[in-house]
Amino acid sequence: LRKRCRCYGYSVIVETRAVDCGPQTDNRITVTPAPSLITIASLHVYPVKSCRGVERTDARLTEAGLEHDREWMIVTPQWRFVTQREQPRLALIATGLDQQGLNLSAPGAPTVAVPFDFKGDSVQATVWRDRCNAHDQGDAVAHWLSDFAGRPLRLVRFDPAHRRPSD
């Protein structure tokens, strides 16, 4: 039995085999499923919520999920998150990760880098109805986002000292 499913943005193929494990007794056959074989068809991490993802060949699993997955978020100057529904141009922003940090690029714009060790001002960002502790990622990336989107925007990184629920 093969089944393709999407789980938290990941495409997974699950394969299960059933085997006959015993002789017939009272017209019953005992069937015990073999351990599931899981094949990952593709693996993507989305470092910035609402921007393009990065295809990976491997990923580190942390308590919060895949390392660097949705670790950053684009917000308004009032610290409310912005989605592609209200700002469709976010879909054009490519994200990249290297040893130094996060890189953002977009058509007609230079690449901007945000170092992993950058820790800006602490802020309370709003995602739907939840308030999250985050760190502003500075004016350089804020100007880059604002110029590309045509409206004032900022980038925040979730505060790793405060756990946020994930399922």
Coordinates of C-alpha atoms in Angstrom, one line a residue:
L1 CA 0.0 0.0 0.0
R2 CA 1.5 3.3 -1.1
K3 CA 0.1 6.6 0.0
R4 CA 1.4 10.1 -0.8
C5 CA 0.4 12.8 1.8
R6 CA 1.4 16.3 2.7
C7 CA 2.3 16.9 6.4
Y8 CA 3.2 20.3 7.7
G9 CA 4.5 21.4 4.3
Y10 CA 6.5 18.2 3.6
S11 CA 5.6 15.7 0.9
V12 CA 5.9 12.1 2.3
I13 CA 5.3 8.8 0.7
V14 CA 4.3 6.1 3.2
E15 CA 4.5 2.5 2.2
T16 CA 3.0 -0.3 4.4
R17 CA 3.1 -4.0 3.7
A18 CA 0.9 -6.7 5.3
V19 CA 2.3 -10.2 5.6
D20 CA 0.7 -13.5 6.4
C21 CA 2.3 -14.5 9.7
G22 CA 0.7 -17.8 10.6
P23 CA -1.2 -20.9 9.7
Q24 CA -5.0 -20.8 9.5
T25 CA -6.7 -21.5 12.8
D26 CA -10.5 -21.8 12.9
N27 CA -10.7 -20.3 9.4
R28 CA -8.7 -17.2 10.5
I29 CA -5.5 -15.9 9.1
T30 CA -3.4 -13.7 11.3
V31 CA -2.1 -10.8 9.4
T32 CA 0.5 -8.5 11.0
P33 CA 1.6 -5.4 9.2
A34 CA 5.3 -5.0 8.6
P35 CA 7.0 -1.9 9.9
S36 CA 6.2 1.1 7.8
L37 CA 8.7 2.3 5.2
I38 CA 8.7 6.0 4.9
T39 CA 10.2 7.7 1.9
I40 CA 10.6 11.5 1.9
A41 CA 9.9 12.6 -1.7
S42 CA 11.1 16.2 -1.1
L43 CA 12.2 18.2 1.8
H44 CA 11.8 22.0 2.1
V45 CA 12.5 24.5 4.8
Y46 CA 10.8 27.9 4.8
P47 CA 13.1 30.1 6.8
V48 CA 10.9 33.2 6.4
K49 CA 7.2 32.7 6.9
S50 CA 5.3 33.6 3.6
C51 CA 8.5 33.5 1.4
R52 CA 9.9 30.9 -0.9
G53 CA 11.5 27.8 0.7
V54 CA 14.8 26.1 0.3
E55 CA 15.0 22.5 -0.9
R56 CA 17.2 20.4 1.4
T57 CA 18.7 17.0 1.1
D58 CA 18.8 16.7 4.9
A59 CA 17.6 18.7 7.9
R60 CA 18.2 18.8 11.6
L61 CA 15.1 18.1 13.8
T62 CA 14.8 20.4 16.8
E63 CA 12.1 20.6 19.5
A64 CA 10.4 23.3 17.5
G65 CA 10.5 21.3 14.2
L66 CA 13.0 21.4 11.3
E67 CA 16.0 23.7 12.1
H68 CA 15.4 27.3 10.7
D69 CA 11.9 26.4 9.4
R70 CA 9.7 29.6 9.8
E71 CA 12.3 31.1 12.2
W72 CA 11.9 34.6 10.7
M73 CA 8.7 36.5 9.8
I74 CA 7.9 39.7 7.9
V75 CA 5.9 42.2 10.0
T76 CA 4.4 45.7 9.7
P77 CA 5.9 48.5 11.7
Q78 CA 3.2 47.6 14.4
W79 CA 4.8 44.1 14.6
R80 CA 1.8 42.3 13.0
F81 CA 2.8 39.5 10.6
V82 CA 2.2 39.9 6.9
T83 CA 0.9 37.1 4.7
Q84 CA 1.1 36.5 0.9
R85 CA -2.6 37.1 0.8
E86 CA -2.1 40.7 1.6
Q87 CA 1.3 41.1 0.0
P88 CA 1.6 38.7 -2.9
R89 CA 5.1 39.9 -3.8
L90 CA 6.4 38.0 -0.8
A91 CA 6.1 34.8 -3.0
L92 CA 9.0 36.3 -5.2
I93 CA 11.4 36.5 -2.3
A94 CA 13.9 33.6 -2.4
T95 CA 15.5 32.5 0.9
G96 CA 18.9 30.9 1.4
L97 CA 20.9 29.7 4.3
D98 CA 24.6 29.5 4.6
Q99 CA 27.2 29.2 7.4
Q100 CA 26.8 33.0 8.3
G101 CA 23.0 33.3 8.2
L102 CA 19.9 34.0 6.1
N103 CA 20.1 35.5 2.6
L104 CA 17.1 37.1 0.9
S105 CA 17.0 37.8 -2.9
A106 CA 14.2 38.9 -5.3
P107 CA 13.9 40.0 -8.9
G108 CA 15.5 43.4 -9.5
A109 CA 16.9 43.6 -5.9
P110 CA 20.3 42.9 -4.6
T111 CA 20.8 40.1 -2.1
V112 CA 20.6 41.1 1.6
A113 CA 22.2 39.0 4.3
V114 CA 21.1 38.7 8.0
P115 CA 23.7 37.1 10.2
F116 CA 22.6 34.2 12.5
D117 CA 24.2 36.1 15.5
F118 CA 22.3 39.3 14.9
K119 CA 20.1 40.0 17.9
G120 CA 18.2 43.3 17.5
D121 CA 15.7 44.9 19.8
S122 CA 13.2 42.6 21.6
V123 CA 9.6 43.0 20.3
Q124 CA 6.2 41.4 20.7
A125 CA 5.1 40.3 17.3
T126 CA 1.5 39.3 16.6
V127 CA 0.6 36.1 14.5
W128 CA -3.1 35.9 14.1
R129 CA -4.2 36.2 17.8
D130 CA -1.0 35.0 19.4
R131 CA 1.8 37.3 20.7
C132 CA 5.3 36.0 20.2
N133 CA 8.7 37.2 21.6
A134 CA 10.9 38.1 18.7
H135 CA 14.0 40.2 17.8
D136 CA 13.9 42.9 15.1
Q137 CA 16.5 42.1 12.4
G138 CA 17.6 45.7 11.8
D139 CA 17.2 48.6 9.5
A140 CA 19.1 47.2 6.5
V141 CA 16.8 44.3 5.9
A142 CA 13.8 46.4 6.8
H143 CA 14.7 48.9 4.0
W144 CA 15.3 46.1 1.6
L145 CA 11.9 44.6 2.3
S146 CA 10.1 47.9 2.2
D147 CA 11.7 48.9 -1.1
F148 CA 10.8 45.6 -2.7
A149 CA 7.2 45.5 -1.3
G150 CA 6.5 49.2 -1.7
R151 CA 5.3 49.6 1.9
P152 CA 7.0 49.7 5.3
L153 CA 8.0 46.2 6.5
R154 CA 10.4 44.7 9.0
L155 CA 11.9 41.3 9.6
V156 CA 11.8 39.6 13.0
R157 CA 13.3 36.4 14.2
F158 CA 11.5 34.3 16.8
D159 CA 13.2 34.4 20.2
P160 CA 14.8 31.0 20.8
A161 CA 14.6 31.5 24.5
H162 CA 10.8 31.3 24.4
R163 CA 9.3 28.1 23.1
R164 CA 6.4 28.5 20.7
P165 CA 4.0 25.6 20.3
S166 CA 4.3 23.4 17.2
D167 CA 2.4 20.3 16.2

